[in-house]
Amino acid sequence: MSKKLVIKVTAGADSPERCSQAFTVAAVAVASGVEVSLWLTGESSWFALPGRAAEFELPHAAPLPDLIDSIRAAGLITLCTQCAARRDITEQDVLEGVRIAGAQVFVSEIMADDVQALVY
């Protein structure tokens, strides 16, 4: 597979099923050898911080910290610049390997050839 998958997750603990679905799809895609770029926006922004994913619970769902670890191991996780600023999150605060970038980078990723974009 040469197609890249860009996933924007807008939900966090406020919509746990939607949130979990986004991380699950990203982790399964990474495990399947798909190039994945996961964007954290809105309430999912908090999961860029160490320890925050461990607070997330959803029955019958894979643990969020495990999903994030698998995505970080072979994919890219980006925290939205504006979302980070609204929550006073800086580059020094985030998990290792998480970058902070804005809409221009997101648009350039989704407009590239052979890219599938999903929003949760």
JSON list of C-alpha atoms in Angstrom, two decimals:
[
{"chain": "A", "resi": 1, "resn": "MET", "atom": "CA", "xyz": [0.00, 0.00, 0.00]},
{"chain": "A", "resi": 2, "resn": "SER", "atom": "CA", "xyz": [1.38, 3.34, -0.99]},
{"chain": "A", "resi": 3, "resn": "LYS", "atom": "CA", "xyz": [-1.56, 5.45, 0.07]},
{"chain": "A", "resi": 4, "resn": "LYS", "atom": "CA", "xyz": [-1.13, 7.66, 3.14]},
{"chain": "A", "resi": 5, "resn": "LEU", "atom": "CA", "xyz": [-3.85, 8.02, 5.77]},
{"chain": "A", "resi": 6, "resn": "VAL", "atom": "CA", "xyz": [-4.33, 11.36, 7.52]},
{"chain": "A", "resi": 7, "resn": "ILE", "atom": "CA", "xyz": [-6.71, 11.23, 10.47]},
{"chain": "A", "resi": 8, "resn": "LYS", "atom": "CA", "xyz": [-7.96, 14.29, 12.33]},
{"chain": "A", "resi": 9, "resn": "VAL", "atom": "CA", "xyz": [-9.47, 13.48, 15.72]},
{"chain": "A", "resi": 10, "resn": "THR", "atom": "CA", "xyz": [-11.54, 16.27, 17.24]},
{"chain": "A", "resi": 11, "resn": "ALA", "atom": "CA", "xyz": [-13.11, 14.28, 20.07]},
{"chain": "A", "resi": 12, "resn": "GLY", "atom": "CA", "xyz": [-11.68, 13.44, 23.47]},
{"chain": "A", "resi": 13, "resn": "ALA", "atom": "CA", "xyz": [-13.29, 12.34, 26.70]},
{"chain": "A", "resi": 14, "resn": "ASP", "atom": "CA", "xyz": [-16.31, 14.40, 25.64]},
{"chain": "A", "resi": 15, "resn": "SER", "atom": "CA", "xyz": [-17.11, 11.78, 22.95]},
{"chain": "A", "resi": 16, "resn": "PRO", "atom": "CA", "xyz": [-15.22, 8.64, 23.98]},
{"chain": "A", "resi": 17, "resn": "GLU", "atom": "CA", "xyz": [-16.47, 6.28, 21.27]},
{"chain": "A", "resi": 18, "resn": "ARG", "atom": "CA", "xyz": [-15.60, 8.65, 18.44]},
{"chain": "A", "resi": 19, "resn": "CYS", "atom": "CA", "xyz": [-12.24, 9.35, 20.05]},
{"chain": "A", "resi": 20, "resn": "SER", "atom": "CA", "xyz": [-11.42, 5.68, 20.49]},
{"chain": "A", "resi": 21, "resn": "GLN", "atom": "CA", "xyz": [-12.44, 4.91, 16.91]},
{"chain": "A", "resi": 22, "resn": "ALA", "atom": "CA", "xyz": [-9.98, 7.45, 15.54]},
{"chain": "A", "resi": 23, "resn": "PHE", "atom": "CA", "xyz": [-7.05, 6.12, 17.56]},
{"chain": "A", "resi": 24, "resn": "THR", "atom": "CA", "xyz": [-8.02, 2.50, 16.82]},
{"chain": "A", "resi": 25, "resn": "VAL", "atom": "CA", "xyz": [-8.19, 3.10, 13.06]},
{"chain": "A", "resi": 26, "resn": "ALA", "atom": "CA", "xyz": [-4.85, 4.90, 13.15]},
{"chain": "A", "resi": 27, "resn": "ALA", "atom": "CA", "xyz": [-3.18, 2.10, 15.14]},
{"chain": "A", "resi": 28, "resn": "VAL", "atom": "CA", "xyz": [-4.61, -0.64, 12.91]},
{"chain": "A", "resi": 29, "resn": "ALA", "atom": "CA", "xyz": [-3.47, 1.24, 9.81]},
{"chain": "A", "resi": 30, "resn": "VAL", "atom": "CA", "xyz": [0.05, 1.61, 11.23]},
{"chain": "A", "resi": 31, "resn": "ALA", "atom": "CA", "xyz": [0.12, -2.09, 12.10]},
{"chain": "A", "resi": 32, "resn": "SER", "atom": "CA", "xyz": [-0.97, -2.85, 8.53]},
{"chain": "A", "resi": 33, "resn": "GLY", "atom": "CA", "xyz": [1.96, -0.91, 7.11]},
{"chain": "A", "resi": 34, "resn": "VAL", "atom": "CA", "xyz": [0.03, 2.20, 6.10]},
{"chain": "A", "resi": 35, "resn": "GLU", "atom": "CA", "xyz": [1.78, 5.55, 6.48]},
{"chain": "A", "resi": 36, "resn": "VAL", "atom": "CA", "xyz": [-0.29, 7.40, 9.10]},
{"chain": "A", "resi": 37, "resn": "SER", "atom": "CA", "xyz": [-0.45, 11.00, 10.22]},
{"chain": "A", "resi": 38, "resn": "LEU", "atom": "CA", "xyz": [-2.75, 11.54, 13.22]},
{"chain": "A", "resi": 39, "resn": "TRP", "atom": "CA", "xyz": [-3.83, 15.08, 14.06]},
{"chain": "A", "resi": 40, "resn": "LEU", "atom": "CA", "xyz": [-5.01, 15.97, 17.57]},
{"chain": "A", "resi": 41, "resn": "THR", "atom": "CA", "xyz": [-7.48, 18.85, 17.62]},
{"chain": "A", "resi": 42, "resn": "GLY", "atom": "CA", "xyz": [-10.15, 20.11, 19.97]},
{"chain": "A", "resi": 43, "resn": "GLU", "atom": "CA", "xyz": [-10.58, 17.94, 23.06]},
{"chain": "A", "resi": 44, "resn": "SER", "atom": "CA", "xyz": [-8.22, 15.25, 21.75]},
{"chain": "A", "resi": 45, "resn": "SER", "atom": "CA", "xyz": [-5.41, 17.79, 22.18]},
{"chain": "A", "resi": 46, "resn": "TRP", "atom": "CA", "xyz": [-5.07, 16.76, 25.81]},
{"chain": "A", "resi": 47, "resn": "PHE", "atom": "CA", "xyz": [-3.80, 13.32, 24.73]},
{"chain": "A", "resi": 48, "resn": "ALA", "atom": "CA", "xyz": [-0.58, 14.95, 23.53]},
{"chain": "A", "resi": 49, "resn": "LEU", "atom": "CA", "xyz": [0.36, 15.35, 27.21]},
{"chain": "A", "resi": 50, "resn": "PRO", "atom": "CA", "xyz": [2.10, 12.59, 29.19]},
{"chain": "A", "resi": 51, "resn": "GLY", "atom": "CA", "xyz": [-0.31, 10.63, 31.39]},
{"chain": "A", "resi": 52, "resn": "ARG", "atom": "CA", "xyz": [-3.52, 12.04, 29.93]},
{"chain": "A", "resi": 53, "resn": "ALA", "atom": "CA", "xyz": [-4.33, 8.97, 27.81]},
{"chain": "A", "resi": 54, "resn": "ALA", "atom": "CA", "xyz": [-4.15, 6.76, 30.92]},
{"chain": "A", "resi": 55, "resn": "GLU", "atom": "CA", "xyz": [-7.12, 8.69, 32.34]},
{"chain": "A", "resi": 56, "resn": "PHE", "atom": "CA", "xyz": [-9.28, 7.75, 29.33]},
{"chain": "A", "resi": 57, "resn": "GLU", "atom": "CA", "xyz": [-11.58, 4.76, 29.76]},
{"chain": "A", "resi": 58, "resn": "LEU", "atom": "CA", "xyz": [-14.00, 3.10, 27.39]},
{"chain": "A", "resi": 59, "resn": "PRO", "atom": "CA", "xyz": [-15.33, -0.42, 27.97]},
{"chain": "A", "resi": 60, "resn": "HIS", "atom": "CA", "xyz": [-14.35, -2.99, 25.36]},
{"chain": "A", "resi": 61, "resn": "ALA", "atom": "CA", "xyz": [-11.81, -0.63, 23.75]},
{"chain": "A", "resi": 62, "resn": "ALA", "atom": "CA", "xyz": [-8.05, -0.96, 23.52]},
{"chain": "A", "resi": 63, "resn": "PRO", "atom": "CA", "xyz": [-6.23, 1.15, 26.11]},
{"chain": "A", "resi": 64, "resn": "LEU", "atom": "CA", "xyz": [-5.53, 4.58, 24.66]},
{"chain": "A", "resi": 65, "resn": "PRO", "atom": "CA", "xyz": [-1.90, 4.68, 25.87]},
{"chain": "A", "resi": 66, "resn": "ASP", "atom": "CA", "xyz": [-1.21, 1.46, 23.93]},
{"chain": "A", "resi": 67, "resn": "LEU", "atom": "CA", "xyz": [-2.79, 2.85, 20.77]},
{"chain": "A", "resi": 68, "resn": "ILE", "atom": "CA", "xyz": [-0.80, 6.09, 21.06]},
{"chain": "A", "resi": 69, "resn": "ASP", "atom": "CA", "xyz": [2.45, 4.18, 21.61]},
{"chain": "A", "resi": 70, "resn": "SER", "atom": "CA", "xyz": [1.88, 2.07, 18.50]},
{"chain": "A", "resi": 71, "resn": "ILE", "atom": "CA", "xyz": [1.05, 5.14, 16.41]},
{"chain": "A", "resi": 72, "resn": "ARG", "atom": "CA", "xyz": [4.12, 7.03, 17.69]},
{"chain": "A", "resi": 73, "resn": "ALA", "atom": "CA", "xyz": [6.35, 4.04, 16.93]},
{"chain": "A", "resi": 74, "resn": "ALA", "atom": "CA", "xyz": [5.64, 4.02, 13.21]},
{"chain": "A", "resi": 75, "resn": "GLY", "atom": "CA", "xyz": [3.44, 7.01, 12.44]},
{"chain": "A", "resi": 76, "resn": "LEU", "atom": "CA", "xyz": [3.30, 10.73, 13.05]},
{"chain": "A", "resi": 77, "resn": "ILE", "atom": "CA", "xyz": [1.22, 12.53, 15.67]},
{"chain": "A", "resi": 78, "resn": "THR", "atom": "CA", "xyz": [0.64, 16.26, 15.35]},
{"chain": "A", "resi": 79, "resn": "LEU", "atom": "CA", "xyz": [-1.03, 18.62, 17.80]},
{"chain": "A", "resi": 80, "resn": "CYS", "atom": "CA", "xyz": [-2.87, 21.56, 16.25]},
{"chain": "A", "resi": 81, "resn": "THR", "atom": "CA", "xyz": [-1.08, 24.86, 16.89]},
{"chain": "A", "resi": 82, "resn": "GLN", "atom": "CA", "xyz": [-4.21, 26.83, 17.83]},
{"chain": "A", "resi": 83, "resn": "CYS", "atom": "CA", "xyz": [-5.59, 24.00, 19.95]},
{"chain": "A", "resi": 84, "resn": "ALA", "atom": "CA", "xyz": [-2.30, 23.80, 21.83]},
{"chain": "A", "resi": 85, "resn": "ALA", "atom": "CA", "xyz": [-2.22, 27.58, 22.37]},
{"chain": "A", "resi": 86, "resn": "ARG", "atom": "CA", "xyz": [-5.81, 27.62, 23.70]},
{"chain": "A", "resi": 87, "resn": "ARG", "atom": "CA", "xyz": [-4.79, 25.00, 26.26]},
{"chain": "A", "resi": 88, "resn": "ASP", "atom": "CA", "xyz": [-1.40, 26.55, 27.12]},
{"chain": "A", "resi": 89, "resn": "ILE", "atom": "CA", "xyz": [0.39, 23.44, 25.78]},
{"chain": "A", "resi": 90, "resn": "THR", "atom": "CA", "xyz": [3.91, 23.99, 24.48]},
{"chain": "A", "resi": 91, "resn": "GLU", "atom": "CA", "xyz": [6.42, 21.78, 22.67]},
{"chain": "A", "resi": 92, "resn": "GLN", "atom": "CA", "xyz": [8.12, 21.16, 26.01]},
{"chain": "A", "resi": 93, "resn": "ASP", "atom": "CA", "xyz": [4.89, 19.70, 27.43]},
{"chain": "A", "resi": 94, "resn": "VAL", "atom": "CA", "xyz": [4.03, 17.07, 24.82]},
{"chain": "A", "resi": 95, "resn": "LEU", "atom": "CA", "xyz": [4.93, 13.41, 24.52]},
{"chain": "A", "resi": 96, "resn": "GLU", "atom": "CA", "xyz": [8.19, 12.62, 22.80]},
{"chain": "A", "resi": 97, "resn": "GLY", "atom": "CA", "xyz": [7.72, 12.54, 19.05]},
{"chain": "A", "resi": 98, "resn": "VAL", "atom": "CA", "xyz": [4.58, 14.70, 18.98]},
{"chain": "A", "resi": 99, "resn": "ARG", "atom": "CA", "xyz": [4.96, 17.83, 16.88]},
{"chain": "A", "resi": 100, "resn": "ILE", "atom": "CA", "xyz": [2.91, 21.01, 16.95]},
{"chain": "A", "resi": 101, "resn": "ALA", "atom": "CA", "xyz": [1.84, 22.35, 13.56]},
{"chain": "A", "resi": 102, "resn": "GLY", "atom": "CA", "xyz": [-0.97, 24.34, 12.02]},
{"chain": "A", "resi": 103, "resn": "ALA", "atom": "CA", "xyz": [-3.57, 24.28, 9.29]},
{"chain": "A", "resi": 104, "resn": "GLN", "atom": "CA", "xyz": [-1.09, 24.99, 6.50]},
{"chain": "A", "resi": 105, "resn": "VAL", "atom": "CA", "xyz": [0.75, 21.73, 7.26]},
{"chain": "A", "resi": 106, "resn": "PHE", "atom": "CA", "xyz": [-2.54, 19.83, 7.58]},
{"chain": "A", "resi": 107, "resn": "VAL", "atom": "CA", "xyz": [-3.77, 21.12, 4.22]},
{"chain": "A", "resi": 108, "resn": "SER", "atom": "CA", "xyz": [-0.47, 20.25, 2.52]},
{"chain": "A", "resi": 109, "resn": "GLU", "atom": "CA", "xyz": [-0.72, 16.71, 3.92]},
{"chain": "A", "resi": 110, "resn": "ILE", "atom": "CA", "xyz": [-4.29, 16.07, 2.82]},
{"chain": "A", "resi": 111, "resn": "MET", "atom": "CA", "xyz": [-3.85, 17.60, -0.64]},
{"chain": "A", "resi": 112, "resn": "ALA", "atom": "CA", "xyz": [-0.93, 15.37, -1.60]},
{"chain": "A", "resi": 113, "resn": "ASP", "atom": "CA", "xyz": [-1.48, 12.60, -4.12]},
{"chain": "A", "resi": 114, "resn": "ASP", "atom": "CA", "xyz": [-2.51, 9.18, -2.79]},
{"chain": "A", "resi": 115, "resn": "VAL", "atom": "CA", "xyz": [-3.81, 10.49, 0.54]},
{"chain": "A", "resi": 116, "resn": "GLN", "atom": "CA", "xyz": [-7.02, 9.48, 2.27]},
{"chain": "A", "resi": 117, "resn": "ALA", "atom": "CA", "xyz": [-8.23, 11.88, 4.97]},
{"chain": "A", "resi": 118, "resn": "LEU", "atom": "CA", "xyz": [-10.66, 10.96, 7.75]},
{"chain": "A", "resi": 119, "resn": "VAL", "atom": "CA", "xyz": [-12.13, 13.18, 10.45]},
{"chain": "A", "resi": 120, "resn": "TYR", "atom": "CA", "xyz": [-13.50, 11.86, 13.72]}
]
